Structure formats: structure tokens, C-alpha cells
Amino acid sequence: MHRMAWRERDVSRSMVALVVSLGALALLGLSTQLPSWLGRDAGIAGVEPGLLRVAPGATGVATLGGDVSVSLYSDGLRILRGNDLLLQTVIRGSMLSAVEGAATGQGDQTTEDVARSLDNVTVDELVFLPGRATYFGHVYDSTTSLPFTMRVELEGTVVRLGANINGADGVVWHLDREPATIGIRPALTAVNLRKSAAWLASGSRDGQAAFSTLLGTDVGIGPQRVARGVDLRFPGRTDVHVWSDSGYLTVSSQARPQPSPSS
């Protein structure tokens, strides 16, 4: 009886040791793979959109020409051609954030360090001129507020959506997620960017198309010679990081068929 009890105890200890070993291996594998799954190995920090408030005088639709218009309401900003949606910012959230910090490295070796983000946006005023809508407001958190100017204008075959935030190190655009967001070479690899984050190639030209969506809209990012990244790791939104106090997007004013991703 004593020998059987000792054998059972030895078997129990062996099973516990085996379970602990397997658990440790699984945890090691998870810790190795998790950063890759979340895209953190791309060196792009997650920046959440905040609140959006639009004063009554800044709401409405502004016609830019060529049947292209921009509208801004409390649920976000939209750029349309006729009834066709070209681009929309996150719904019921701030269309941009100002960030403080730095981005080091080049191309896919870039790493950003966001020390602080001002995620809330208030748009106070709209000034409309033929072909151009200019919005004035401020970005803020609980202690700091910075003024910003956002301009939307038609430039030939593209719509340019730009923001200047004096005092910021970078601008993060928060766009509503569209299905089948595909990279466009040479700025980004021509694959579906779903659940990933990537930096634009350092040699990609100023405002050159970087990705396209199921809407058939090409989106470029500028200015050139600064770190620019695209982050699709978080549900419901596409974040575009631009390490300049003046960051802009170019949006094709004519939708085209969606390109197929390469293998």
C-alpha cells in the first residue's frame, strides 16, 4: 500500500511538472508572437481618438468644385464626389490628434516615442472660399490646448486634407475603417493591411498614393522626408501618423476599381 501511494505521488508530481513546462513553453511562444500579431514590432504607437465638438457655425457642406464637397458635423468629416463617399473620418470621434515626442530611424526601421497626445478636438469656425474650406479650432487634453487650422481643397484630380498644429511634433489622422485597405507600391507593400501597422518607404514621394480602400479611393500622405505610418491594428479605424506639425492627406477625387492584393 505504501509503495502504491508513493508511486501515485510520483506520478502526480510528474504530471504537475509536465503541465508547468508546457504552460511555460506556451507562454514563451505567446510572448514571442504577440507583438507581431499586434503590429507593435512596427514601432508605431497606438493613439486613440478623443471627443469631437463642432460649433454650429462650422457645420454644414462646402462645395469644392467638380462635384466634390466636404461636410463636417458632430459625427465626423466626409469628402464626397456627388453621392459617392471618398473618405470619412472616425464616426463620433476626433478626426485627428496632436502628439508630442519623436520618431527615429528611416523606412520600416522607424520607431516612434509618443510622450503625450492631445486627442480632443473642437472646431470653432469655418471660412469658405471658392474651392477651399478652412476650419479653425483647437486640440486639447485636461491641461493643454493647441490651436489648429484644417484646410480641405481640390487640387486637380485630388482633394488635399491638411492640418497645421503649431506646437505639435506630429499629427495622427483618425479615419473610419474601410474594408480591403490595400497598400500601393512603392509607398507600401501591395497587400491587405488588415490588423497591421507599417511605415511608408522613406523614398516615397510627397503625397504619393500609399493605400486604397474598397471605396476605390487612393490616399497619399505628406509631407515628404518625415516619418509617415499607417496603423490598422485597432477595430473601426485607420490611423495615419505624420511626424510634422503640418500633416496632410491626398484623396483621389475620382473613385477607381479596387486593385487586387499581390501574394
Tab-separated table of C-alpha atoms in Angstrom:
chain	number	residue	atom	x	y	z
A	1	MET	CA	0.000	0.000	0.000
A	2	HIS	CA	2.817	2.394	0.902
A	3	ARG	CA	4.608	1.650	-2.392
A	4	MET	CA	1.420	2.349	-4.391
A	5	ALA	CA	0.885	5.627	-2.533
A	6	TRP	CA	4.440	6.755	-3.301
A	7	ARG	CA	4.035	5.780	-6.972
A	8	GLU	CA	0.794	7.759	-7.214
A	9	ARG	CA	2.513	10.729	-5.580
A	10	ASP	CA	5.444	10.489	-8.025
A	11	VAL	CA	3.015	10.318	-10.977
A	12	SER	CA	1.134	13.364	-9.668
A	13	ARG	CA	4.382	15.308	-9.318
A	14	SER	CA	5.436	14.315	-12.828
A	15	MET	CA	2.083	15.440	-14.255
A	16	VAL	CA	2.325	18.781	-12.451
A	17	ALA	CA	5.870	19.279	-13.743
A	18	LEU	CA	4.743	18.420	-17.280
A	19	VAL	CA	1.808	20.841	-17.136
A	20	VAL	CA	4.050	23.615	-15.776
A	21	SER	CA	6.616	23.004	-18.511
A	22	LEU	CA	4.007	23.033	-21.269
A	23	GLY	CA	2.459	26.188	-19.821
A	24	ALA	CA	5.851	27.904	-19.731
A	25	LEU	CA	6.519	26.962	-23.363
A	26	ALA	CA	3.094	28.224	-24.430
A	27	LEU	CA	3.618	31.494	-22.557
A	28	LEU	CA	7.045	31.914	-24.157
A	29	GLY	CA	5.567	31.350	-27.611
A	30	LEU	CA	2.757	33.792	-26.921
A	31	SER	CA	5.137	36.471	-25.689
A	32	THR	CA	7.207	35.997	-28.831
A	33	GLN	CA	4.271	36.152	-31.245
A	34	LEU	CA	2.004	38.701	-29.542
A	35	PRO	CA	3.993	41.827	-30.516
A	36	SER	CA	3.950	40.656	-34.135
A	37	TRP	CA	0.219	39.945	-34.052
A	38	LEU	CA	-0.475	43.420	-32.654
A	39	GLY	CA	1.909	45.147	-35.031
A	40	ARG	CA	3.954	46.614	-32.179
A	41	ASP	CA	7.133	45.402	-33.848
A	42	ALA	CA	6.443	48.073	-36.499
A	43	GLY	CA	7.402	50.720	-33.932
A	44	ILE	CA	4.099	52.604	-34.260
A	45	ALA	CA	2.375	53.663	-31.041
A	46	GLY	CA	-1.369	53.377	-30.582
A	47	VAL	CA	-3.057	56.801	-30.420
A	48	GLU	CA	-6.775	56.848	-29.573
A	49	PRO	CA	-9.165	59.449	-30.992
A	50	GLY	CA	-10.885	61.644	-28.444
A	51	LEU	CA	-14.019	63.784	-28.399
A	52	LEU	CA	-15.211	65.949	-31.276
A	53	ARG	CA	-17.228	69.112	-30.837
A	54	VAL	CA	-18.269	71.278	-33.790
A	55	ALA	CA	-19.674	74.757	-33.261
A	56	PRO	CA	-22.935	75.466	-35.146
A	57	GLY	CA	-21.199	77.989	-37.419
A	58	ALA	CA	-18.667	75.383	-38.582
A	59	THR	CA	-21.105	72.654	-39.547
A	60	GLY	CA	-22.514	72.000	-42.989
A	61	VAL	CA	-21.476	71.205	-46.548
A	62	ALA	CA	-18.902	73.142	-48.588
A	63	THR	CA	-18.686	72.590	-52.360
A	64	LEU	CA	-15.109	72.470	-53.643
A	65	GLY	CA	-15.883	72.186	-57.369
A	66	GLY	CA	-16.044	69.318	-59.830
A	67	ASP	CA	-18.997	67.869	-57.907
A	68	VAL	CA	-16.662	67.361	-54.906
A	69	SER	CA	-17.780	68.509	-51.472
A	70	VAL	CA	-16.736	68.300	-47.830
A	71	SER	CA	-19.127	68.102	-44.901
A	72	LEU	CA	-18.454	68.411	-41.184
A	73	TYR	CA	-20.900	67.531	-38.427
A	74	SER	CA	-20.608	66.230	-34.881
A	75	ASP	CA	-20.264	62.667	-36.209
A	76	GLY	CA	-17.187	63.479	-38.338
A	77	LEU	CA	-15.866	64.802	-41.621
A	78	ARG	CA	-16.732	63.388	-45.051
A	79	ILE	CA	-15.376	64.043	-48.529
A	80	LEU	CA	-17.751	63.132	-51.357
A	81	ARG	CA	-17.984	63.246	-55.130
A	82	GLY	CA	-21.675	63.576	-55.856
A	83	ASN	CA	-23.224	60.871	-53.699
A	84	ASP	CA	-20.069	58.735	-53.666
A	85	LEU	CA	-18.096	58.703	-50.432
A	86	LEU	CA	-14.350	59.202	-50.968
A	87	LEU	CA	-13.162	59.454	-47.359
A	88	GLN	CA	-14.649	59.644	-43.881
A	89	THR	CA	-13.035	60.276	-40.510
A	90	VAL	CA	-13.939	58.179	-37.461
A	91	ILE	CA	-17.593	58.385	-36.531
A	92	ARG	CA	-18.308	60.411	-33.375
A	93	GLY	CA	-14.646	60.884	-32.525
A	94	SER	CA	-11.900	63.400	-33.197
A	95	MET	CA	-10.608	63.368	-36.768
A	96	LEU	CA	-7.051	63.996	-35.570
A	97	SER	CA	-4.730	64.078	-32.582
A	98	ALA	CA	-1.635	66.152	-31.888
A	99	VAL	CA	1.328	64.215	-30.497
A	100	GLU	CA	4.496	65.202	-28.670
A	101	GLY	CA	7.580	63.031	-28.891
A	102	ALA	CA	9.917	61.852	-31.630
A	103	ALA	CA	10.336	59.349	-34.445
A	104	THR	CA	13.797	57.920	-35.076
A	105	GLY	CA	15.113	55.773	-37.910
A	106	GLN	CA	14.049	55.514	-41.546
A	107	GLY	CA	11.521	53.497	-43.506
A	108	ASP	CA	10.430	50.254	-41.852
A	109	GLN	CA	13.171	50.710	-39.224
A	110	THR	CA	11.425	53.779	-37.787
A	111	THR	CA	10.395	53.785	-34.125
A	112	GLU	CA	8.224	56.453	-32.579
A	113	ASP	CA	8.061	57.531	-28.955
A	114	VAL	CA	4.815	59.329	-28.121
A	115	ALA	CA	5.282	61.161	-24.846
A	116	ARG	CA	1.873	62.825	-24.940
A	117	SER	CA	-1.185	63.077	-27.170
A	118	LEU	CA	-3.875	65.744	-27.324
A	119	ASP	CA	-6.856	63.776	-28.614
A	120	ASN	CA	-9.897	66.037	-28.170
A	121	VAL	CA	-10.910	68.421	-30.953
A	122	THR	CA	-13.152	71.467	-31.036
A	123	VAL	CA	-13.883	73.117	-34.395
A	124	ASP	CA	-14.928	76.737	-33.826
A	125	GLU	CA	-15.143	78.335	-37.257
A	126	LEU	CA	-15.406	77.632	-40.982
A	127	VAL	CA	-14.150	80.064	-43.611
A	128	PHE	CA	-15.177	79.126	-47.142
A	129	LEU	CA	-13.553	80.407	-50.331
A	130	PRO	CA	-14.107	79.012	-53.846
A	131	GLY	CA	-12.545	75.543	-53.916
A	132	ARG	CA	-11.341	75.692	-50.314
A	133	ALA	CA	-12.856	75.105	-46.879
A	134	THR	CA	-10.734	76.188	-43.898
A	135	TYR	CA	-11.616	75.169	-40.350
A	136	PHE	CA	-10.224	76.758	-37.200
A	137	GLY	CA	-10.233	75.159	-33.768
A	138	HIS	CA	-8.073	73.608	-31.081
A	139	VAL	CA	-6.872	70.219	-29.865
A	140	TYR	CA	-6.624	69.655	-26.144
A	141	ASP	CA	-6.350	67.359	-23.149
A	142	SER	CA	-7.040	68.051	-19.470
A	143	THR	CA	-4.195	70.588	-19.139
A	144	THR	CA	-3.088	71.810	-22.576
A	145	SER	CA	-4.723	73.288	-25.668
A	146	LEU	CA	-3.153	73.983	-29.061
A	147	PRO	CA	-4.761	75.906	-31.950
A	148	PHE	CA	-5.076	74.172	-35.288
A	149	THR	CA	-6.061	75.013	-38.828
A	150	MET	CA	-7.548	72.350	-41.095
A	151	ARG	CA	-7.889	73.019	-44.807
A	152	VAL	CA	-9.711	70.962	-47.428
A	153	GLU	CA	-9.210	71.941	-51.070
A	154	LEU	CA	-9.481	70.479	-54.551
A	155	GLU	CA	-6.173	70.335	-56.446
A	156	GLY	CA	-6.738	68.896	-59.910
A	157	THR	CA	-7.514	65.188	-59.546
A	158	VAL	CA	-7.000	65.036	-55.764
A	159	VAL	CA	-8.521	66.537	-52.649
A	160	ARG	CA	-5.957	67.720	-50.138
A	161	LEU	CA	-6.872	67.454	-46.447
A	162	GLY	CA	-4.240	69.204	-44.340
A	163	ALA	CA	-3.800	70.280	-40.738
A	164	ASN	CA	-1.349	72.643	-39.111
A	165	ILE	CA	-0.941	72.355	-35.325
A	166	ASN	CA	1.602	74.853	-34.047
A	167	GLY	CA	3.466	73.324	-31.101
A	168	ALA	CA	2.911	69.676	-32.038
A	169	ASP	CA	5.640	67.254	-33.094
A	170	GLY	CA	3.259	65.148	-35.142
A	171	VAL	CA	-0.293	64.711	-36.389
A	172	VAL	CA	-2.323	61.495	-36.284
A	173	TRP	CA	-5.334	61.332	-38.606
A	174	HIS	CA	-8.169	59.078	-37.415
A	175	LEU	CA	-10.083	57.690	-40.405
A	176	ASP	CA	-13.106	55.437	-40.424
A	177	ARG	CA	-12.118	51.881	-41.352
A	178	GLU	CA	-12.999	50.787	-44.870
A	179	PRO	CA	-12.849	47.137	-45.977
A	180	ALA	CA	-9.963	45.868	-48.095
A	181	THR	CA	-7.411	48.573	-47.346
A	182	ILE	CA	-4.616	47.664	-49.762
A	183	GLY	CA	-1.088	49.090	-49.819
A	184	ILE	CA	0.162	50.738	-53.015
A	185	ARG	CA	3.774	50.349	-54.123
A	186	PRO	CA	6.333	51.785	-53.680
A	187	ALA	CA	4.997	53.527	-50.550
A	188	LEU	CA	3.601	50.322	-49.009
A	189	THR	CA	3.594	46.646	-49.920
A	190	ALA	CA	0.617	45.773	-52.138
A	191	VAL	CA	-1.163	43.536	-49.616
A	192	ASN	CA	-4.231	43.839	-47.419
A	193	LEU	CA	-3.107	45.909	-44.428
A	194	ARG	CA	-5.738	44.436	-42.081
A	195	LYS	CA	-4.613	44.219	-38.417
A	196	SER	CA	-1.156	45.566	-39.216
A	197	ALA	CA	0.918	48.722	-38.893
A	198	ALA	CA	3.591	49.841	-41.354
A	199	TRP	CA	5.822	52.782	-42.162
A	200	LEU	CA	5.922	54.243	-45.652
A	201	ALA	CA	9.086	53.687	-47.634
A	202	SER	CA	11.409	56.610	-46.991
A	203	GLY	CA	11.759	57.292	-50.734
A	204	SER	CA	8.019	57.562	-51.444
A	205	ARG	CA	7.170	60.906	-52.970
A	206	ASP	CA	5.296	63.774	-51.378
A	207	GLY	CA	1.605	62.842	-51.256
A	208	GLN	CA	2.104	59.785	-53.492
A	209	ALA	CA	-0.760	57.257	-53.184
A	210	ALA	CA	0.032	54.924	-50.289
A	211	PHE	CA	-3.114	52.830	-49.929
A	212	SER	CA	-6.544	52.280	-51.446
A	213	THR	CA	-9.836	51.111	-49.957
A	214	LEU	CA	-12.912	49.268	-51.153
A	215	LEU	CA	-14.369	52.699	-51.938
A	216	GLY	CA	-11.846	52.841	-54.791
A	217	THR	CA	-10.159	55.870	-53.242
A	218	ASP	CA	-6.379	56.310	-53.271
A	219	VAL	CA	-4.929	58.035	-50.216
A	220	GLY	CA	-1.476	59.622	-50.075
A	221	ILE	CA	0.402	61.057	-47.092
A	222	GLY	CA	2.683	64.076	-46.776
A	223	PRO	CA	4.934	65.869	-46.369
A	224	GLN	CA	7.935	64.005	-47.711
A	225	ARG	CA	11.146	63.492	-45.698
A	226	VAL	CA	9.278	62.895	-42.435
A	227	ALA	CA	8.210	59.594	-40.855
A	228	ARG	CA	4.761	58.529	-42.111
A	229	GLY	CA	2.929	55.424	-40.989
A	230	VAL	CA	-0.423	53.634	-41.303
A	231	ASP	CA	-1.957	51.722	-38.386
A	232	LEU	CA	-4.904	49.317	-38.814
A	233	ARG	CA	-4.481	47.321	-35.611
A	234	PHE	CA	-7.485	48.761	-33.828
A	235	PRO	CA	-11.131	47.952	-34.702
A	236	GLY	CA	-13.144	50.502	-36.618
A	237	ARG	CA	-10.424	52.966	-37.576
A	238	THR	CA	-7.328	53.576	-39.680
A	239	ASP	CA	-4.740	55.862	-38.083
A	240	VAL	CA	-2.257	57.787	-40.234
A	241	HIS	CA	0.823	59.083	-38.406
A	242	VAL	CA	2.756	62.075	-39.788
A	243	TRP	CA	5.749	63.379	-37.833
A	244	SER	CA	5.377	67.049	-38.678
A	245	ASP	CA	3.308	69.866	-37.215
A	246	SER	CA	1.760	70.164	-40.701
A	247	GLY	CA	0.498	66.804	-41.942
A	248	TYR	CA	-1.802	66.177	-44.856
A	249	LEU	CA	-3.600	63.513	-46.862
A	250	THR	CA	-4.275	63.469	-50.589
A	251	VAL	CA	-7.513	61.784	-51.631
A	252	SER	CA	-8.275	60.885	-55.233
A	253	SER	CA	-11.327	62.822	-56.375
A	254	GLN	CA	-12.464	60.048	-58.719
A	255	ALA	CA	-13.053	56.540	-57.390
A	256	ARG	CA	-11.495	53.713	-59.410
A	257	PRO	CA	-11.771	49.888	-59.322
A	258	GLN	CA	-10.131	48.322	-56.282
A	259	PRO	CA	-6.739	46.734	-57.074
A	260	SER	CA	-6.198	43.104	-56.119
A	261	PRO	CA	-3.564	42.424	-53.431
A	262	SER	CA	-0.461	40.577	-54.528
A	263	SER	CA	0.609	37.338	-52.958
